Amino acid sequence: LYVVFEGTDNKKLKVNKTLLIITLFSIGTFSLNAQSISFDEAVDMALKNNLTIKNKLLVAEYQNKLKGTAYDLPQGNVLAEIGQINSNYFDTKLSISQSFSFPTIYSNQKKLLNENWNASVLSVSISELETKKAVSGVFYHLIILKEKEKMLLQADSLFTEFIAKANLRFEKGETTILEKTSAESQRGTIRLQLKMLQSDIEISQLQFQLLLNTTTKLEPKSEDFKVPLSAIIGDVSNHPNIKLLEQQVVIANANKQLEKSKLLPDITLGYFNQSIRGIGADDVLYNARNRFNGGQIGVGVPLFYKAQKARINAANEAVLIGENELEYGKLQLSTELQSALAKHDNNLELLSYFENTQLPNATLIYNTALQQFTAGEINYLEWTMLHNQALQIKSNYMDALKEFNDNCIQINFLINK
């Protein structure tokens, strides 16, 4: 608010009513040197640019690339032999062999890698939801901080004008030093509060830019100070945190199946080509140019499987751990949702009390006090007390509104909205 004082008498300051603009409870505009951004625009920008989300996408792509390692075969063996292999003649033998696990193992490995990739995709969804929650919190917090700043700036302007007039009156001996000192003290308190508030605004502004991953200063714009609450569904089963916990159980089961399949035998296939110099069983003389071929097949049977059995038992426990964490996660989110809904009812009641009773009273107190002060019916100290009372009601309303918004943001987060 802005008040212009003119003329004095020996008792009271007179106020030029035609230049008085009462805007204590109006919605102000933000600084002109910043670009405005709506809530939906801010969320879209954050989902597109946020570094945490980008990192989660990279992790998902990393897991996608790992799916190609499902059929990872060990190195093959190539052997060359020369010497008296079959007789006193020097013969040569070339062989190649390849070992691999039982096909079921590769199938289970592929399934496990696919499930790990699915988990990484769910992590992206969680990061997106958490980012939206963070953007919502900072967005509406900045709006409320800016409104509080506007109120303090208006009060500072008022007391600055009053001090200038009070100094003139004091110099003329028309008032005591108490009025002048009180006004200076009030302005000092307001400026200290304003400095602290502007520091909070700057910190929140930096947080906002970090979430949106931009160096451009952006000012939230909204026609309503209240966070819109989505239709409430009393079920948290669709929350990405629950989906991820369910996926962890799937991963644990897939890992258990993989460990069990490792008890299956390994398989080795081979091929060789060699010479057999001398007279063969068919009474034919063979030289080094005559080649003989053959194949090999082998099976690797686990003779000592105690360690692998231990891995299987550990995998069973991992499944149980995952199932317990899933149940606890569901219970935790359900409890948080019920608590938030109960708190929402209380917050609505408090806001209704402010909007229907306290704010109209504050407006009445402020306007009446101003009229009486202008008419000389109350002194400066009485007006200051009433002015501060009206200002405190507005500030308390803003605090209640912030708590209401924070709780609505939490509800939207819990119902995956």
GROMACS .gro file of N, CA and C in nm, residues 71-198:
model
  384
   71TYR      N    1   2.345  -6.415  -2.405
   71TYR     CA    2   2.405  -6.533  -2.466
   71TYR      C    3   2.556  -6.516  -2.474
   72ASP      N    4   2.617  -6.502  -2.360
   72ASP     CA    5   2.761  -6.480  -2.351
   72ASP      C    6   2.832  -6.614  -2.340
   73LEU      N    7   2.895  -6.657  -2.449
   73LEU     CA    8   2.963  -6.786  -2.453
   73LEU      C    9   3.109  -6.770  -2.413
   74PRO      N   10   3.168  -6.871  -2.348
   74PRO     CA   11   3.311  -6.864  -2.318
   74PRO      C   12   3.392  -6.874  -2.447
   75GLN      N   13   3.519  -6.841  -2.437
   75GLN     CA   14   3.606  -6.848  -2.554
   75GLN      C   15   3.621  -6.993  -2.602
   76GLY      N   16   3.625  -7.009  -2.735
   76GLY     CA   17   3.647  -7.141  -2.793
   76GLY      C   18   3.794  -7.181  -2.783
   77ASN      N   19   3.819  -7.310  -2.799
   77ASN     CA   20   3.956  -7.363  -2.794
   77ASN      C   21   3.998  -7.411  -2.932
   78VAL      N   22   4.114  -7.368  -2.976
   78VAL     CA   23   4.174  -7.413  -3.102
   78VAL      C   24   4.310  -7.474  -3.067
   79LEU      N   25   4.328  -7.602  -3.104
   79LEU     CA   26   4.451  -7.673  -3.070
   79LEU      C   27   4.519  -7.725  -3.195
   80ALA      N   28   4.650  -7.722  -3.195
   80ALA     CA   29   4.731  -7.781  -3.302
   80ALA      C   30   4.831  -7.876  -3.238
   81GLU      N   31   4.835  -7.999  -3.290
   81GLU     CA   32   4.927  -8.100  -3.237
   81GLU      C   33   5.016  -8.150  -3.350
   82ILE      N   34   5.142  -8.175  -3.317
   82ILE     CA   35   5.236  -8.231  -3.414
   82ILE      C   36   5.331  -8.323  -3.339
   83GLY      N   37   5.356  -8.435  -3.399
   83GLY     CA   38   5.447  -8.531  -3.336
   83GLY      C   39   5.403  -8.673  -3.361
   84GLN      N   40   5.459  -8.761  -3.283
   84GLN     CA   41   5.429  -8.904  -3.297
   84GLN      C   42   5.300  -8.934  -3.222
   85ILE      N   43   5.194  -8.892  -3.285
   85ILE     CA   44   5.064  -8.904  -3.221
   85ILE      C   45   5.010  -9.046  -3.230
   86ASN      N   46   5.025  -9.106  -3.348
   86ASN     CA   47   4.966  -9.237  -3.373
   86ASN      C   48   5.070  -9.348  -3.388
   87SER      N   49   5.192  -9.309  -3.432
   87SER     CA   50   5.297  -9.410  -3.458
   87SER      C   51   5.431  -9.339  -3.456
   88ASN      N   52   5.531  -9.406  -3.511
   88ASN     CA   53   5.663  -9.343  -3.519
   88ASN      C   54   5.667  -9.230  -3.621
   89TYR      N   55   5.569  -9.225  -3.709
   89TYR     CA   56   5.562  -9.116  -3.806
   89TYR      C   57   5.515  -8.987  -3.736
   90PHE      N   58   5.561  -8.873  -3.791
   90PHE     CA   59   5.512  -8.744  -3.742
   90PHE      C   60   5.379  -8.712  -3.808
   91ASP      N   61   5.279  -8.691  -3.727
   91ASP     CA   62   5.146  -8.656  -3.776
   91ASP      C   63   5.108  -8.516  -3.724
   92THR      N   64   5.007  -8.461  -3.786
   92THR     CA   65   4.952  -8.332  -3.741
   92THR      C   66   4.804  -8.348  -3.709
   93LYS      N   67   4.761  -8.264  -3.613
   93LYS     CA   68   4.620  -8.270  -3.573
   93LYS      C   69   4.573  -8.129  -3.538
   94LEU      N   70   4.466  -8.087  -3.598
   94LEU     CA   71   4.402  -7.958  -3.568
   94LEU      C   72   4.264  -7.985  -3.509
   95SER      N   73   4.232  -7.914  -3.401
   95SER     CA   74   4.100  -7.934  -3.338
   95SER      C   75   4.044  -7.801  -3.289
   96ILE      N   76   3.914  -7.794  -3.286
   96ILE     CA   77   3.844  -7.676  -3.235
   96ILE      C   78   3.727  -7.724  -3.150
   97SER      N   79   3.705  -7.657  -3.037
   97SER     CA   80   3.595  -7.697  -2.948
   97SER      C   81   3.532  -7.573  -2.885
   98GLN      N   82   3.409  -7.587  -2.850
   98GLN     CA   83   3.335  -7.477  -2.787
   98GLN      C   84   3.248  -7.533  -2.675
   99SER      N   85   3.261  -7.473  -2.557
   99SER     CA   86   3.177  -7.511  -2.444
   99SER      C   87   3.068  -7.406  -2.426
  100PHE      N   88   2.954  -7.447  -2.379
  100PHE     CA   89   2.846  -7.353  -2.347
  100PHE      C   90   2.756  -7.414  -2.241
  101SER      N   91   2.686  -7.326  -2.175
  101SER     CA   92   2.595  -7.371  -2.070
  101SER      C   93   2.471  -7.435  -2.131
  102PHE      N   94   2.396  -7.501  -2.047
  102PHE     CA   95   2.271  -7.560  -2.092
  102PHE      C   96   2.180  -7.447  -2.142
  103PRO      N   97   2.108  -7.466  -2.253
  103PRO     CA   98   2.027  -7.358  -2.311
  103PRO      C   99   1.930  -7.292  -2.212
  104THR      N  100   1.882  -7.366  -2.115
  104THR     CA  101   1.790  -7.308  -2.016
  104THR      C  102   1.855  -7.192  -1.941
  105ILE      N  103   1.985  -7.202  -1.919
  105ILE     CA  104   2.057  -7.097  -1.846
  105ILE      C  105   2.053  -6.967  -1.925
  106TYR      N  106   2.076  -6.975  -2.055
  106TYR     CA  107   2.074  -6.853  -2.137
  106TYR      C  108   1.934  -6.792  -2.141
  107SER      N  109   1.834  -6.878  -2.145
  107SER     CA  110   1.696  -6.828  -2.144
  107SER      C  111   1.666  -6.754  -2.013
  108ASN      N  112   1.713  -6.811  -1.902
  108ASN     CA  113   1.691  -6.747  -1.771
  108ASN      C  114   1.773  -6.618  -1.757
  109GLN      N  115   1.893  -6.618  -1.814
  109GLN     CA  116   1.973  -6.496  -1.811
  109GLN      C  117   1.905  -6.384  -1.888
  110LYS      N  118   1.849  -6.417  -2.002
  110LYS     CA  119   1.779  -6.317  -2.082
  110LYS      C  120   1.659  -6.262  -2.005
  111LYS      N  121   1.586  -6.350  -1.939
  111LYS     CA  122   1.470  -6.305  -1.862
  111LYS      C  123   1.512  -6.212  -1.749
  112LEU      N  124   1.621  -6.246  -1.679
  112LEU     CA  125   1.668  -6.162  -1.569
  112LEU      C  126   1.710  -6.024  -1.619
  113LEU      N  127   1.781  -6.021  -1.730
  113LEU     CA  128   1.825  -5.893  -1.786
  113LEU      C  129   1.705  -5.808  -1.832
  114ASN      N  130   1.604  -5.874  -1.888
  114ASN     CA  131   1.483  -5.801  -1.927
  114ASN      C  132   1.412  -5.741  -1.806
  115GLU      N  133   1.407  -5.817  -1.698
  115GLU     CA  134   1.341  -5.767  -1.577
  115GLU      C  135   1.421  -5.652  -1.514
  116ASN      N  136   1.553  -5.659  -1.521
  116ASN     CA  137   1.635  -5.547  -1.472
  116ASN      C  138   1.609  -5.421  -1.554
  117TRP      N  139   1.592  -5.439  -1.683
  117TRP     CA  140   1.561  -5.324  -1.769
  117TRP      C  141   1.424  -5.267  -1.734
  118ASN      N  142   1.326  -5.355  -1.711
  118ASN     CA  143   1.193  -5.307  -1.671
  118ASN      C  144   1.200  -5.226  -1.541
  119ALA      N  145   1.284  -5.270  -1.448
  119ALA     CA  146   1.300  -5.196  -1.323
  119ALA      C  147   1.359  -5.058  -1.347
  120SER      N  148   1.454  -5.049  -1.439
  120SER     CA  149   1.515  -4.919  -1.468
  120SER      C  150   1.415  -4.824  -1.534
  121VAL      N  151   1.324  -4.878  -1.613
  121VAL     CA  152   1.219  -4.795  -1.674
  121VAL      C  153   1.124  -4.743  -1.566
  122LEU      N  154   1.092  -4.827  -1.469
  122LEU     CA  155   1.009  -4.783  -1.357
  122LEU      C  156   1.079  -4.676  -1.274
  123SER      N  157   1.210  -4.686  -1.264
  123SER     CA  158   1.286  -4.584  -1.191
  123SER      C  159   1.273  -4.448  -1.260
  124VAL      N  160   1.263  -4.448  -1.392
  124VAL     CA  161   1.241  -4.323  -1.465
  124VAL      C  162   1.105  -4.263  -1.425
  125SER      N  163   1.004  -4.348  -1.417
  125SER     CA  164   0.870  -4.301  -1.378
  125SER      C  165   0.871  -4.242  -1.237
  126ILE      N  166   0.945  -4.307  -1.147
  126ILE     CA  167   0.955  -4.255  -1.010
  126ILE      C  168   1.023  -4.120  -1.010
  127SER      N  169   1.131  -4.108  -1.085
  127SER     CA  170   1.204  -3.982  -1.091
  127SER      C  171   1.117  -3.871  -1.149
  128GLU      N  172   1.037  -3.904  -1.250
  128GLU     CA  173   0.947  -3.804  -1.309
  128GLU      C  174   0.843  -3.758  -1.208
  129LEU      N  175   0.787  -3.853  -1.133
  129LEU     CA  176   0.685  -3.817  -1.034
  129LEU      C  177   0.746  -3.734  -0.922
  130GLU      N  178   0.865  -3.771  -0.877
  130GLU     CA  179   0.933  -3.695  -0.771
  130GLU      C  180   0.970  -3.555  -0.820
  131THR      N  181   1.010  -3.545  -0.946
  131THR     CA  182   1.043  -3.414  -1.002
  131THR      C  183   0.919  -3.326  -1.010
  132LYS      N  184   0.807  -3.383  -1.052
  132LYS     CA  185   0.682  -3.306  -1.057
  132LYS      C  186   0.644  -3.258  -0.918
  133LYS      N  187   0.662  -3.344  -0.818
  133LYS     CA  188   0.632  -3.305  -0.680
  133LYS      C  189   0.722  -3.190  -0.636
  134ALA      N  190   0.851  -3.201  -0.667
  134ALA     CA  191   0.945  -3.095  -0.628
  134ALA      C  192   0.913  -2.964  -0.698
  135VAL      N  193   0.882  -2.971  -0.828
  135VAL     CA  194   0.846  -2.850  -0.902
  135VAL      C  195   0.720  -2.786  -0.843
  136SER      N  196   0.622  -2.869  -0.809
  136SER     CA  197   0.498  -2.817  -0.750
  136SER      C  198   0.528  -2.742  -0.620
  137GLY      N  199   0.611  -2.803  -0.536
  137GLY     CA  200   0.642  -2.741  -0.408
  137GLY      C  201   0.709  -2.606  -0.423
  138VAL      N  202   0.812  -2.600  -0.507
  138VAL     CA  203   0.886  -2.474  -0.524
  138VAL      C  204   0.801  -2.371  -0.597
  139PHE      N  205   0.724  -2.415  -0.697
  139PHE     CA  206   0.640  -2.324  -0.776
  139PHE      C  207   0.543  -2.247  -0.687
  140TYR      N  208   0.465  -2.319  -0.608
  140TYR     CA  209   0.364  -2.252  -0.525
  140TYR      C  210   0.426  -2.184  -0.404
  141HIS      N  211   0.540  -2.234  -0.358
  141HIS     CA  212   0.610  -2.166  -0.248
  141HIS      C  213   0.660  -2.029  -0.293
  142LEU      N  214   0.712  -2.023  -0.415
  142LEU     CA  215   0.758  -1.894  -0.468
  142LEU      C  216   0.643  -1.794  -0.481
  143ILE      N  217   0.528  -1.842  -0.524
  143ILE     CA  218   0.412  -1.753  -0.537
  143ILE      C  219   0.377  -1.692  -0.401
  144ILE      N  220   0.375  -1.775  -0.298
  144ILE     CA  221   0.340  -1.725  -0.164
  144ILE      C  222   0.449  -1.632  -0.111
  145LEU      N  223   0.576  -1.667  -0.133
  145LEU     CA  224   0.684  -1.580  -0.089
  145LEU      C  225   0.677  -1.444  -0.157
  146LYS      N  226   0.644  -1.444  -0.285
  146LYS     CA  227   0.632  -1.318  -0.358
  146LYS      C  228   0.517  -1.233  -0.304
  147GLU      N  229   0.409  -1.297  -0.267
  147GLU     CA  230   0.297  -1.222  -0.210
  147GLU      C  231   0.334  -1.163  -0.075
  148LYS      N  232   0.409  -1.241   0.004
  148LYS     CA  233   0.455  -1.188   0.133
  148LYS      C  234   0.551  -1.071   0.111
  149GLU      N  235   0.637  -1.083   0.010
  149GLU     CA  236   0.729  -0.973  -0.020
  149GLU      C  237   0.652  -0.847  -0.058
  150LYS      N  238   0.547  -0.865  -0.136
  150LYS     CA  239   0.467  -0.749  -0.177
  150LYS      C  240   0.405  -0.680  -0.055
  151MET      N  241   0.357  -0.759   0.039
  151MET     CA  242   0.297  -0.700   0.159
  151MET      C  243   0.400  -0.622   0.240
  152LEU      N  244   0.521  -0.679   0.255
  152LEU     CA  245   0.624  -0.611   0.333
  152LEU      C  246   0.673  -0.485   0.262
  153LEU      N  247   0.684  -0.490   0.130
  153LEU     CA  248   0.725  -0.371   0.056
  153LEU      C  249   0.622  -0.259   0.071
  154GLN      N  250   0.495  -0.298   0.069
  154GLN     CA  251   0.390  -0.199   0.088
  154GLN      C  252   0.398  -0.136   0.227
  155ALA      N  253   0.421  -0.221   0.328
  155ALA     CA  254   0.433  -0.169   0.465
  155ALA      C  255   0.557  -0.082   0.479
  156ASP      N  256   0.667  -0.123   0.415
  156ASP     CA  257   0.791  -0.044   0.422
  156ASP      C  258   0.770   0.093   0.359
  157SER      N  259   0.699   0.097   0.247
  157SER     CA  260   0.671   0.224   0.181
  157SER      C  261   0.588   0.315   0.271
  158LEU      N  262   0.491   0.256   0.338
  158LEU     CA  263   0.406   0.333   0.428
  158LEU      C  264   0.486   0.396   0.542
  159PHE      N  265   0.568   0.314   0.610
  159PHE     CA  266   0.644   0.364   0.724
  159PHE      C  267   0.754   0.461   0.682
  160THR      N  268   0.809   0.443   0.562
  160THR     CA  269   0.909   0.538   0.513
  160THR      C  270   0.847   0.676   0.496
  161GLU      N  271   0.727   0.680   0.438
  161GLU     CA  272   0.658   0.808   0.422
  161GLU      C  273   0.625   0.869   0.558
  162PHE      N  274   0.584   0.783   0.650
  162PHE     CA  275   0.547   0.835   0.781
  162PHE      C  276   0.668   0.893   0.854
  163ILE      N  277   0.784   0.823   0.843
  163ILE     CA  278   0.905   0.870   0.911
  163ILE      C  279   0.945   1.008   0.860
  164ALA      N  280   0.935   1.027   0.729
  164ALA     CA  281   0.971   1.157   0.671
  164ALA      C  282   0.885   1.268   0.731
  165LYS      N  283   0.755   1.241   0.744
  165LYS     CA  284   0.666   1.341   0.802
  165LYS      C  285   0.687   1.356   0.953
  166ALA      N  286   0.716   1.242   1.018
  166ALA     CA  287   0.738   1.247   1.163
  166ALA      C  288   0.863   1.327   1.196
  167ASN      N  289   0.965   1.317   1.111
  167ASN     CA  290   1.088   1.395   1.133
  167ASN      C  291   1.059   1.545   1.125
  168LEU      N  292   0.978   1.583   1.027
  168LEU     CA  293   0.943   1.725   1.014
  168LEU      C  294   0.866   1.773   1.136
  169ARG      N  295   0.773   1.691   1.181
  169ARG     CA  296   0.694   1.730   1.299
  169ARG      C  297   0.782   1.739   1.423
  170PHE      N  298   0.878   1.644   1.432
  170PHE     CA  299   0.966   1.646   1.549
  170PHE      C  300   1.055   1.769   1.549
  171GLU      N  301   1.105   1.804   1.430
  171GLU     CA  302   1.190   1.923   1.420
  171GLU      C  303   1.113   2.050   1.455
  172LYS      N  304   0.983   2.049   1.426
  172LYS     CA  305   0.900   2.166   1.457
  172LYS      C  306   0.847   2.162   1.601
  173GLY      N  307   0.878   2.052   1.670
  173GLY     CA  308   0.832   2.040   1.808
  173GLY      C  309   0.688   2.004   1.820
  174GLU      N  310   0.629   1.948   1.715
  174GLU     CA  311   0.487   1.916   1.717
  174GLU      C  312   0.459   1.778   1.776
  175THR      N  313   0.565   1.697   1.798
  175THR     CA  314   0.546   1.564   1.854
  175THR      C  315   0.669   1.525   1.933
  176THR      N  316   0.657   1.419   2.012
  176THR     CA  317   0.771   1.371   2.090
  176THR      C  318   0.855   1.276   2.006
  177ILE      N  319   0.971   1.243   2.062
  177ILE     CA  320   1.060   1.151   1.992
  177ILE      C  321   1.004   1.009   1.989
  178LEU      N  322   0.908   0.978   2.076
  178LEU     CA  323   0.851   0.843   2.081
  178LEU      C  324   0.787   0.803   1.950
  179GLU      N  325   0.708   0.893   1.891
  179GLU     CA  326   0.641   0.863   1.764
  179GLU      C  327   0.742   0.837   1.654
  180LYS      N  328   0.844   0.923   1.646
  180LYS     CA  329   0.948   0.908   1.544
  180LYS      C  330   1.027   0.779   1.565
  181THR      N  331   1.066   0.752   1.689
  181THR     CA  332   1.145   0.632   1.718
  181THR      C  333   1.065   0.505   1.693
  182SER      N  334   0.938   0.508   1.729
  182SER     CA  335   0.853   0.391   1.707
  182SER      C  336   0.839   0.360   1.559
  183ALA      N  337   0.822   0.463   1.478
  183ALA     CA  338   0.809   0.442   1.333
  183ALA      C  339   0.938   0.386   1.275
  184GLU      N  340   1.051   0.439   1.320
  184GLU     CA  341   1.180   0.388   1.271
  184GLU      C  342   1.201   0.243   1.313
  185SER      N  343   1.160   0.211   1.435
  185SER     CA  344   1.172   0.073   1.482
  185SER      C  345   1.085  -0.021   1.400
  186GLN      N  346   0.963   0.022   1.370
  186GLN     CA  347   0.873  -0.059   1.288
  186GLN      C  348   0.931  -0.082   1.149
  187ARG      N  349   0.983   0.025   1.090
  187ARG     CA  350   1.040   0.010   0.956
  187ARG      C  351   1.163  -0.081   0.960
  188GLY      N  352   1.245  -0.068   1.065
  188GLY     CA  353   1.363  -0.155   1.077
  188GLY      C  354   1.324  -0.301   1.087
  189THR      N  355   1.220  -0.329   1.164
  189THR     CA  356   1.173  -0.468   1.177
  189THR      C  357   1.123  -0.520   1.043
  190ILE      N  358   1.047  -0.437   0.973
  190ILE     CA  359   0.994  -0.477   0.843
  190ILE      C  360   1.107  -0.502   0.744
  191ARG      N  361   1.207  -0.416   0.743
  191ARG     CA  362   1.317  -0.434   0.648
  191ARG      C  363   1.401  -0.558   0.680
  192LEU      N  364   1.415  -0.589   0.808
  192LEU     CA  365   1.485  -0.712   0.846
  192LEU      C  366   1.407  -0.834   0.797
  193GLN      N  367   1.276  -0.832   0.819
  193GLN     CA  368   1.193  -0.941   0.770
  193GLN      C  369   1.199  -0.950   0.618
  194LEU      N  370   1.200  -0.835   0.554
  194LEU     CA  371   1.204  -0.831   0.408
  194LEU      C  372   1.336  -0.889   0.355
  195LYS      N  373   1.445  -0.857   0.423
  195LYS     CA  374   1.575  -0.909   0.382
  195LYS      C  375   1.580  -1.061   0.394
  196MET      N  376   1.529  -1.112   0.504
  196MET     CA  377   1.525  -1.258   0.523
  196MET      C  378   1.434  -1.323   0.420
  197LEU      N  379   1.322  -1.260   0.393
  197LEU     CA  380   1.227  -1.314   0.296
  197LEU      C  381   1.287  -1.316   0.156
  198GLN      N  382   1.355  -1.209   0.118
  198GLN     CA  383   1.417  -1.203  -0.015
  198GLN      C  384   1.529  -1.305  -0.029
   0.00000   0.00000   0.00000
